[in-house]
mmCIF file with all atom_site columns, C-alpha atoms in Angstrom:
data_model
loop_
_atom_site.group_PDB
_atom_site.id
_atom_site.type_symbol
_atom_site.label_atom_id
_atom_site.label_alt_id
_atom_site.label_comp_id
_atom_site.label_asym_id
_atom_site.label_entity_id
_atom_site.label_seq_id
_atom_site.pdbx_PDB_ins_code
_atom_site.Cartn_x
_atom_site.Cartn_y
_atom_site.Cartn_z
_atom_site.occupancy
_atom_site.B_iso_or_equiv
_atom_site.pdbx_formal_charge
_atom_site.auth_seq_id
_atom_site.auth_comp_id
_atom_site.auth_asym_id
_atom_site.auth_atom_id
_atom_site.pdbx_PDB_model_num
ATOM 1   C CA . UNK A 1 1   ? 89.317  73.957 141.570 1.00 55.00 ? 16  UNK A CA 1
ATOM 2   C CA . UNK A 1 2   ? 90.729  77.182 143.642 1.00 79.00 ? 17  UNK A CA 1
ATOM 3   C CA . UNK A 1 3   ? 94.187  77.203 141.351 1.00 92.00 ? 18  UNK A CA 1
ATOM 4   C CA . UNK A 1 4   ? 95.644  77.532 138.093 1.00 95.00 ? 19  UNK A CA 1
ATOM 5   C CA . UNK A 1 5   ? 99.045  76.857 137.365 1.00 96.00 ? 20  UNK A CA 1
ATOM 6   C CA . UNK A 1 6   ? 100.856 78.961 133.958 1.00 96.00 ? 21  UNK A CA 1
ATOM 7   C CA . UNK A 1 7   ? 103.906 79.150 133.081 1.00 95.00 ? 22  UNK A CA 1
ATOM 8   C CA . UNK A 1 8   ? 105.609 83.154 133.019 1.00 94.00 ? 23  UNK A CA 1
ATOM 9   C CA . UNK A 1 9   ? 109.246 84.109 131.737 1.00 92.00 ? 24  UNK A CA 1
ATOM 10  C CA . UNK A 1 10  ? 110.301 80.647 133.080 1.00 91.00 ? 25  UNK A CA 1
ATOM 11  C CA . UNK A 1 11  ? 108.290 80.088 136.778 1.00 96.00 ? 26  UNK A CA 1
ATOM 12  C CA . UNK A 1 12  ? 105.639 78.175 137.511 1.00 97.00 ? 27  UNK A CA 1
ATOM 13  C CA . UNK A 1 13  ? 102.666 80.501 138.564 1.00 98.00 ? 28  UNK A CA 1
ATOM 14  C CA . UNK A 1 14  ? 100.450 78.840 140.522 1.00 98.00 ? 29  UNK A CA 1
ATOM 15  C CA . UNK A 1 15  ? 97.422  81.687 141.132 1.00 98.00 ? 30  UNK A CA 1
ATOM 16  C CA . UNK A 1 16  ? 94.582  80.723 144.009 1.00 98.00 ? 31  UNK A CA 1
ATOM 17  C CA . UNK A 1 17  ? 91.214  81.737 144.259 1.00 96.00 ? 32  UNK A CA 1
ATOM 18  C CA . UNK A 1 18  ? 88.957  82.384 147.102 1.00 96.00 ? 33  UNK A CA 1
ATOM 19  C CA . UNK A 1 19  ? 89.038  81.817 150.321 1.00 96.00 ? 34  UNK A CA 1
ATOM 20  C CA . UNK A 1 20  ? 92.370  79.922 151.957 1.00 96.00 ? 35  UNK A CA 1
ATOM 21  C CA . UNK A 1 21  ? 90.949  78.420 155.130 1.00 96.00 ? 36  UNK A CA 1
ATOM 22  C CA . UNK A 1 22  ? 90.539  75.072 157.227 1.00 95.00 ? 37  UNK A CA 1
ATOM 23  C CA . UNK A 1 23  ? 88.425  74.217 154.945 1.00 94.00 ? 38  UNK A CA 1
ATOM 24  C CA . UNK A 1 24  ? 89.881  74.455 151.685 1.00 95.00 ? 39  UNK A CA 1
ATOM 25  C CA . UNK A 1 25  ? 93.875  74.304 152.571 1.00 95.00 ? 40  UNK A CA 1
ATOM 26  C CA . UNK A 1 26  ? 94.485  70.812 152.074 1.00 95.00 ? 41  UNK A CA 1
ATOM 27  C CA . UNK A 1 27  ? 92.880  70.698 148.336 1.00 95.00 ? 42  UNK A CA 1
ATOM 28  C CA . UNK A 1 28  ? 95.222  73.532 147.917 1.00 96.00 ? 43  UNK A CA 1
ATOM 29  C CA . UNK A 1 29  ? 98.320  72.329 149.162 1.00 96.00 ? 44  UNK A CA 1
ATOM 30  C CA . UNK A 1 30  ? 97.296  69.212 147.888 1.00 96.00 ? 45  UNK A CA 1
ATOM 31  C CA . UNK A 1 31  ? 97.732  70.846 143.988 1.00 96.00 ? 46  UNK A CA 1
ATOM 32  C CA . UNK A 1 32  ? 100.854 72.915 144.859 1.00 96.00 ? 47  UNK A CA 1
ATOM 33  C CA . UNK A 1 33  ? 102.620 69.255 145.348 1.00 96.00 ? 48  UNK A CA 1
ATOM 34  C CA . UNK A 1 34  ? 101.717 67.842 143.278 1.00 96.00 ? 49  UNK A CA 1
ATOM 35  C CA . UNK A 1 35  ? 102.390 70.651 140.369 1.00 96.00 ? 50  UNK A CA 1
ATOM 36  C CA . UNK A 1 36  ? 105.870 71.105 142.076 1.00 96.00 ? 51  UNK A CA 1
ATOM 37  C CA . UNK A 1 37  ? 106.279 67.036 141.804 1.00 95.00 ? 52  UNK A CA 1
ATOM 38  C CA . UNK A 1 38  ? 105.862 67.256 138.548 1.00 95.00 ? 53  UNK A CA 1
ATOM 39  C CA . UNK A 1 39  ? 107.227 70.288 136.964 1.00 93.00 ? 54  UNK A CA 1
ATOM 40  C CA . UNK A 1 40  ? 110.235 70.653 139.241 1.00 94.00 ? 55  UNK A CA 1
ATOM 41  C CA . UNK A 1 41  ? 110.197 74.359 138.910 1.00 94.00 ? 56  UNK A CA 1
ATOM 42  C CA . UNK A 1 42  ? 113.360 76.368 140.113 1.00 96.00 ? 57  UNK A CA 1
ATOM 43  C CA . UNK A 1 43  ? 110.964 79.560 140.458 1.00 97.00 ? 58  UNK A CA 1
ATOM 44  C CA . UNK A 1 44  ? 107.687 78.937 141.993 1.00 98.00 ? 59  UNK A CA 1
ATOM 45  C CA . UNK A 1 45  ? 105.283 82.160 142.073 1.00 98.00 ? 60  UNK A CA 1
ATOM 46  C CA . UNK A 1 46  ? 101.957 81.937 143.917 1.00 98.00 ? 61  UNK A CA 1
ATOM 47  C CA . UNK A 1 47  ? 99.675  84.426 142.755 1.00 98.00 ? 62  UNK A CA 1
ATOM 48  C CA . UNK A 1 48  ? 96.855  85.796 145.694 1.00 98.00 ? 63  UNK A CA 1
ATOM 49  C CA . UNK A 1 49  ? 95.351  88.074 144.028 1.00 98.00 ? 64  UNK A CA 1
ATOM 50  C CA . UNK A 1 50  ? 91.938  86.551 143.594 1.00 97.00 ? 65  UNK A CA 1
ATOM 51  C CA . UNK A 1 51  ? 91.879  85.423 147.464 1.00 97.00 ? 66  UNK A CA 1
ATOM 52  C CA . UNK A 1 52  ? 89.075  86.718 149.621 1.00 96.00 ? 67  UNK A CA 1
ATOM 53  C CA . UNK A 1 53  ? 90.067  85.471 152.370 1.00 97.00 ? 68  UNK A CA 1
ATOM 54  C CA . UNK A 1 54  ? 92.892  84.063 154.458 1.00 97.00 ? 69  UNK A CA 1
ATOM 55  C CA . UNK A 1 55  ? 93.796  82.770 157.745 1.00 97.00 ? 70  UNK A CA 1
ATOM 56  C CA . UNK A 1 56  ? 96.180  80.210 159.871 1.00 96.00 ? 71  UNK A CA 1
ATOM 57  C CA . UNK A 1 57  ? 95.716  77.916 157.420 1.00 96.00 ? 72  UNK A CA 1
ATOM 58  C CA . UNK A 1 58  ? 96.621  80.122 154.370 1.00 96.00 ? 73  UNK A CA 1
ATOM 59  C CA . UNK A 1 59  ? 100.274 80.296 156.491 1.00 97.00 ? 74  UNK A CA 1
ATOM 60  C CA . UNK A 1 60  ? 100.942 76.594 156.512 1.00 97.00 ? 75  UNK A CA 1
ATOM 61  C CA . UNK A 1 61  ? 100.021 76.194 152.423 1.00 97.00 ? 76  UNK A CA 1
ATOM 62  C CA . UNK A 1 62  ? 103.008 79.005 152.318 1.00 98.00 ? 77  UNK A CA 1
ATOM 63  C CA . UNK A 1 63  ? 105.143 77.059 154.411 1.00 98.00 ? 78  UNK A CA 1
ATOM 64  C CA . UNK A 1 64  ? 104.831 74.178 152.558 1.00 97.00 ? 79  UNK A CA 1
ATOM 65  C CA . UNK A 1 65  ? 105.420 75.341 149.426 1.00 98.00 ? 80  UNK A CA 1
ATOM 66  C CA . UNK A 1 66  ? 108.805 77.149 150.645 1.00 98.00 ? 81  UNK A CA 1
ATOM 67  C CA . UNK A 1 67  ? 109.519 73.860 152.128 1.00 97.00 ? 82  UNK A CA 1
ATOM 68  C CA . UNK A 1 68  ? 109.691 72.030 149.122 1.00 97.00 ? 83  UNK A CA 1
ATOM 69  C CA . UNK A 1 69  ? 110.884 74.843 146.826 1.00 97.00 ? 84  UNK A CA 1
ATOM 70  C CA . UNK A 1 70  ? 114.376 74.874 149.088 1.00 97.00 ? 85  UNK A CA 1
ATOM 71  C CA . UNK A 1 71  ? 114.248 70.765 149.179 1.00 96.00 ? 86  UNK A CA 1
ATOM 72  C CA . UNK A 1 72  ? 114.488 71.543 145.023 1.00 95.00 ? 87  UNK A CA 1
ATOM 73  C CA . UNK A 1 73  ? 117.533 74.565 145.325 1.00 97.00 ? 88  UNK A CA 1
ATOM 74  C CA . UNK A 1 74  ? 114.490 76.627 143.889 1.00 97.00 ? 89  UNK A CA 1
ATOM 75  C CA . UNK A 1 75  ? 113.040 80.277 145.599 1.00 97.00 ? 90  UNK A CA 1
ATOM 76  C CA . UNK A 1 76  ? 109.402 81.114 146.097 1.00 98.00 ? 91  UNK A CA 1
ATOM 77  C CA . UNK A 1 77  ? 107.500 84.452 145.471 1.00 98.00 ? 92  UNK A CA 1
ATOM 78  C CA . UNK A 1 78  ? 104.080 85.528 146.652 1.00 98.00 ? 93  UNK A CA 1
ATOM 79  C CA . UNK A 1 79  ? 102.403 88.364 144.476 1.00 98.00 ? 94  UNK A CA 1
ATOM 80  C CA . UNK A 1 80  ? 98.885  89.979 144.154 1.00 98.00 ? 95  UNK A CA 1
ATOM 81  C CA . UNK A 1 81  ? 98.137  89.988 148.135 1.00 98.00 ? 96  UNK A CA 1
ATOM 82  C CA . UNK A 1 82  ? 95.317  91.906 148.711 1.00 98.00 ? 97  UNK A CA 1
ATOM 83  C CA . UNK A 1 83  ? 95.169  93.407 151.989 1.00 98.00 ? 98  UNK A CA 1
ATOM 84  C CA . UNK A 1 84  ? 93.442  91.073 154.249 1.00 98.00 ? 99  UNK A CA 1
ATOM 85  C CA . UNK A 1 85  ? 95.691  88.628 153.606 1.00 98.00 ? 100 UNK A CA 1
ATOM 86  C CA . UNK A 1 86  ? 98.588  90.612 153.623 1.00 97.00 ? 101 UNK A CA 1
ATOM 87  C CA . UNK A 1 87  ? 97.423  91.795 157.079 1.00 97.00 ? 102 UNK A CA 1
ATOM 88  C CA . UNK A 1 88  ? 97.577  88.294 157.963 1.00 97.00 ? 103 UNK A CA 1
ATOM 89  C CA . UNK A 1 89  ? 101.091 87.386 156.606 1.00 97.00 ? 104 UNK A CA 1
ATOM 90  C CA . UNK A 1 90  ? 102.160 90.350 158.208 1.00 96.00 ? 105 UNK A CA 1
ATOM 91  C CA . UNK A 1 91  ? 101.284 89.692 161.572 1.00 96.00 ? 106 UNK A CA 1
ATOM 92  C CA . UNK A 1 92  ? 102.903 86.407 161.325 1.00 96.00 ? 107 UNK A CA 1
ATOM 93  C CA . UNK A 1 93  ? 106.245 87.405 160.261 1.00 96.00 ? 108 UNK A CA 1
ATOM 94  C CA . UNK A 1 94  ? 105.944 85.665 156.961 1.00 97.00 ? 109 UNK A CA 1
ATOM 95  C CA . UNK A 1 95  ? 107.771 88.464 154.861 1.00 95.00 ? 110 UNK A CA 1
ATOM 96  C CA . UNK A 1 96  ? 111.269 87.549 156.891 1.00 96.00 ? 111 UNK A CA 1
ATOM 97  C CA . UNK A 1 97  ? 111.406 84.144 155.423 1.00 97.00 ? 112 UNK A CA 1
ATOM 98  C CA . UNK A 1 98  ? 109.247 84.319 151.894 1.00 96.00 ? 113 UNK A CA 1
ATOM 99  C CA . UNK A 1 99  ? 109.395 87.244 149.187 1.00 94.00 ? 114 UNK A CA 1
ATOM 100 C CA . UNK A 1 100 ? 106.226 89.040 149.709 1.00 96.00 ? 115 UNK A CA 1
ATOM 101 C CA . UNK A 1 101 ? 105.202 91.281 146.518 1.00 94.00 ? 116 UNK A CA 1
#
């Protein structure tokens, strides 16, 4: 499985591995609903540090995860981007609407 969910000084930490592509996106957002269905967290963190690789698709997992962190009153953080993907997020515009660490 590409994530592992923890629990840190009260968020839920989801951290992702690998690459975030077509092909793997929908496992991934798949397990980001369904941890935020049934945790409820207030604070969601999403930890990228162990992702190789990231494109379009990476995006939309972010989006969706804001999406139902503001349908909860909660906030979303993204930490550990290396640079490819932070190249990527960048170029999108990502860091005006999500925290970007």
């Amino acid at each position: 499985m590409p994530i592992t969910i923890d629990k840190q000084n009260g968020a839920t930490v989801i951290s992702i591995r690998g690459e975030v592509d077509h092909h793997s996106a929908r496992t991934i957002m798949e397990n980001i609903d369904q941890t935020i269905s049934s945790t409820l967290p207030m604070r969601l963190v999403l930890d990228l540090s162990s992702v190789t690789f990231m494109d379009s698709s990476g995006i939309a997992v972010l989006l969706r995860a804001l999406r139902q962190m503001e349908q909860l009153g909660g906030s979303l953080r993204v930490v550990g981007i290396p640079p490819q993907p932070r190249r990527v997020l960048e170029a999108a515009g990502i860091g005006r609407i999500i925290t970007l660490e």
